[in-house]
Tab-separated table of C-alpha atoms in Angstrom:
chain	number	residue	atom	x	y	z
A	1	MET	CA	-49.277	0.690	10.106
A	2	GLY	CA	-47.262	3.224	8.149
A	3	VAL	CA	-45.179	2.613	5.114
A	4	GLY	CA	-41.571	3.637	5.505
A	5	ALA	CA	-38.988	4.272	2.880
A	6	ILE	CA	-35.281	4.335	3.135
A	7	VAL	CA	-33.867	7.213	1.210
A	8	ALA	CA	-30.150	7.522	0.765
A	9	ALA	CA	-28.794	11.003	1.212
A	10	PRO	CA	-27.599	12.409	-2.077
A	11	GLU	CA	-23.887	12.816	-2.531
A	12	ALA	CA	-22.731	16.386	-1.994
A	13	ARG	CA	-21.977	17.711	-5.441
A	14	GLY	CA	-21.804	21.126	-6.905
A	15	ASP	CA	-20.754	22.705	-10.116
A	16	ASN	CA	-17.182	23.567	-9.274
A	17	LYS	CA	-16.275	24.918	-12.713
A	18	ARG	CA	-16.577	28.506	-11.510
A	19	LEU	CA	-14.319	27.789	-8.520
A	20	ASN	CA	-11.767	26.006	-10.694
A	21	ARG	CA	-11.704	28.902	-13.187
A	22	ALA	CA	-11.360	31.421	-10.341
A	23	VAL	CA	-8.350	29.558	-8.965
A	24	ILE	CA	-6.704	29.583	-12.403
A	25	GLN	CA	-7.322	33.339	-12.618
A	26	ASN	CA	-5.887	33.827	-9.121
A	27	VAL	CA	-2.778	31.818	-10.051
A	28	TYR	CA	-2.379	33.962	-13.187
A	29	THR	CA	-2.608	37.135	-11.071
A	30	ILE	CA	-0.026	35.872	-8.569
A	31	GLN	CA	2.311	34.907	-11.425
A	32	GLN	CA	1.945	38.359	-12.993
A	33	GLN	CA	2.695	39.995	-9.628
A	34	ALA	CA	5.820	37.806	-9.450
A	35	GLY	CA	6.982	39.168	-12.820
A	36	CYS	CA	5.879	36.347	-15.116
A	37	THR	CA	5.127	37.536	-18.639
A	38	THR	CA	3.288	34.500	-19.983
A	39	LYS	CA	-0.336	33.562	-19.354
A	40	ILE	CA	-0.879	30.246	-17.636
A	41	MET	CA	-3.367	28.194	-19.655
A	42	ASP	CA	-5.914	25.587	-18.604
A	43	HIS	CA	-4.678	22.187	-19.790
A	44	PRO	CA	-7.087	19.224	-20.099
A	45	GLN	CA	-4.488	16.539	-19.352
A	46	LEU	CA	-3.337	18.324	-16.208
A	47	ARG	CA	-6.992	18.813	-15.254
A	48	LEU	CA	-7.479	15.045	-15.533
A	49	ALA	CA	-4.439	14.411	-13.320
A	50	ALA	CA	-5.836	16.920	-10.798
A	51	GLN	CA	-9.235	15.207	-10.934
A	52	TRP	CA	-7.729	11.803	-10.178
A	53	HIS	CA	-5.863	13.123	-7.162
A	54	ALA	CA	-8.773	15.241	-5.866
A	55	ASN	CA	-11.002	12.158	-5.904
A	56	ASP	CA	-8.287	10.136	-4.153
A	57	VAL	CA	-7.759	12.764	-1.437
A	58	LEU	CA	-11.506	13.129	-0.894
A	59	ARG	CA	-12.058	9.398	-0.444
A	60	ASN	CA	-8.842	8.474	1.388
A	61	ARG	CA	-8.369	10.580	4.511
A	62	ASN	CA	-4.757	9.470	4.942
A	63	VAL	CA	-3.861	10.993	1.550
A	64	ASN	CA	-3.331	14.727	1.755
A	65	HIS	CA	-0.771	16.159	-0.589
A	66	ASP	CA	1.442	14.748	-3.330
A	67	ILE	CA	1.519	10.971	-2.933
A	68	GLY	CA	-1.652	9.113	-3.928
A	69	SER	CA	-3.133	6.098	-2.151
A	70	ASP	CA	-1.575	3.955	-4.890
A	71	GLY	CA	1.872	5.519	-4.344
A	72	SER	CA	1.625	7.708	-7.454
A	73	THR	CA	3.304	11.111	-7.630
A	74	PRO	CA	1.985	14.209	-9.414
A	75	GLN	CA	4.404	13.418	-12.261
A	76	ASP	CA	3.102	9.828	-12.493
A	77	ARG	CA	-0.506	11.030	-12.738
A	78	ALA	CA	0.330	13.706	-15.310
A	79	ASN	CA	2.240	11.178	-17.423
A	80	ALA	CA	-0.684	8.719	-17.200
A	81	ALA	CA	-3.041	11.496	-18.337
A	82	GLY	CA	-0.865	12.037	-21.419
A	83	PHE	CA	0.960	15.217	-20.383
A	84	ARG	CA	4.554	15.540	-21.523
A	85	GLY	CA	6.702	17.798	-19.391
A	86	ARG	CA	7.542	18.493	-15.760
A	87	VAL	CA	4.835	19.125	-13.176
A	88	ALA	CA	4.286	20.343	-9.634
A	89	GLN	CA	1.147	20.248	-7.529
A	90	THR	CA	-0.661	22.109	-4.762
A	91	VAL	CA	-3.548	20.726	-2.699
A	92	ALA	CA	-6.064	22.608	-0.546
A	93	ILE	CA	-8.290	20.757	1.927
A	94	ASN	CA	-11.146	22.338	3.855
A	95	PRO	CA	-12.940	20.283	6.539
A	96	ALA	CA	-16.372	21.477	5.390
A	97	LEU	CA	-18.928	21.008	2.627
A	98	ALA	CA	-17.620	23.947	0.628
A	99	ILE	CA	-14.389	25.642	-0.305
A	100	ASN	CA	-13.905	28.919	-2.132
A	101	ASN	CA	-10.986	30.492	-3.922
A	102	MET	CA	-10.142	32.659	-0.891
A	103	ASP	CA	-9.893	29.529	1.302
A	104	VAL	CA	-7.547	28.063	-1.291
A	105	LEU	CA	-5.419	31.190	-1.578
A	106	ARG	CA	-5.072	31.504	2.206
A	107	GLN	CA	-3.730	27.955	2.366
A	108	TRP	CA	-1.309	28.435	-0.519
A	109	TYR	CA	-0.209	32.072	-0.429
A	110	PHE	CA	1.162	32.052	3.116
A	111	ASN	CA	3.010	28.754	2.671
A	112	PRO	CA	6.447	29.415	1.110
A	113	ALA	CA	6.589	25.981	-0.572
A	114	THR	CA	3.231	26.285	-2.332
A	115	LEU	CA	3.715	29.963	-3.137
A	116	SER	CA	7.013	29.169	-4.883
A	117	ILE	CA	5.210	26.604	-7.055
A	118	ILE	CA	2.532	29.139	-8.008
A	119	GLN	CA	5.076	31.891	-8.727
A	120	ASP	CA	7.260	29.691	-10.947
A	121	CYS	CA	7.072	31.374	-14.354
A	122	ALA	CA	8.057	28.119	-16.074
A	123	HIS	CA	4.597	26.786	-15.201
A	124	THR	CA	2.637	27.811	-18.286
A	125	ALA	CA	-0.055	25.114	-18.066
A	126	ILE	CA	-2.419	24.252	-15.230
A	127	GLY	CA	-5.176	21.806	-14.434
A	128	VAL	CA	-7.506	22.430	-11.500
A	129	TRP	CA	-10.142	20.120	-10.061
A	130	SER	CA	-12.221	20.274	-6.892
A	131	GLU	CA	-14.430	17.724	-5.155
A	132	ASN	CA	-16.743	17.950	-2.149
A	133	SER	CA	-18.325	15.645	0.399
A	134	TRP	CA	-20.498	16.577	3.369
A	135	ASP	CA	-17.496	17.140	5.608
A	136	ARG	CA	-14.553	17.703	3.316
A	137	SER	CA	-13.674	19.773	0.271
A	138	VAL	CA	-10.533	19.250	-1.781
A	139	LEU	CA	-8.989	21.307	-4.564
A	140	VAL	CA	-5.947	20.134	-6.517
A	141	ALA	CA	-3.937	22.215	-8.969
A	142	VAL	CA	-1.333	20.572	-11.192
A	143	TYR	CA	1.130	23.008	-12.797
A	144	GLY	CA	3.017	22.044	-15.916
A	145	GLN	CA	6.034	22.938	-17.991
A	146	PRO	CA	5.124	21.449	-21.386
A	147	GLU	CA	7.972	20.028	-23.455
């Protein structure tokens, strides 16, 4: 008689810091090409708001863009994270284990609504967070206009 063990599959996780930084750099480049003269800066409170929504989108398949499963808006989440100022948000979803910055840019660059958010020179702060599962990857960017 053999001894069996039940082993739970590990959660799909990766170090997404490089991806998140690449997206911020890509946003900066697009803003510069649009004529912006300021450098968009990584903002920890916006990153926290992006993290909350990325986790929500990953775990709740009916949530896909701005409104969270609890009814929260990007502005609500940014306020709760302690950010003071106006915000906008873009979300990229890939139905696979991984997502890269080119996947993200393809989703955002050719969509006039998301491209206008990225190109808005008033957005001088950004928070980016990405999460992965075995069959879904999500990246959220929250853009801010600090007061």
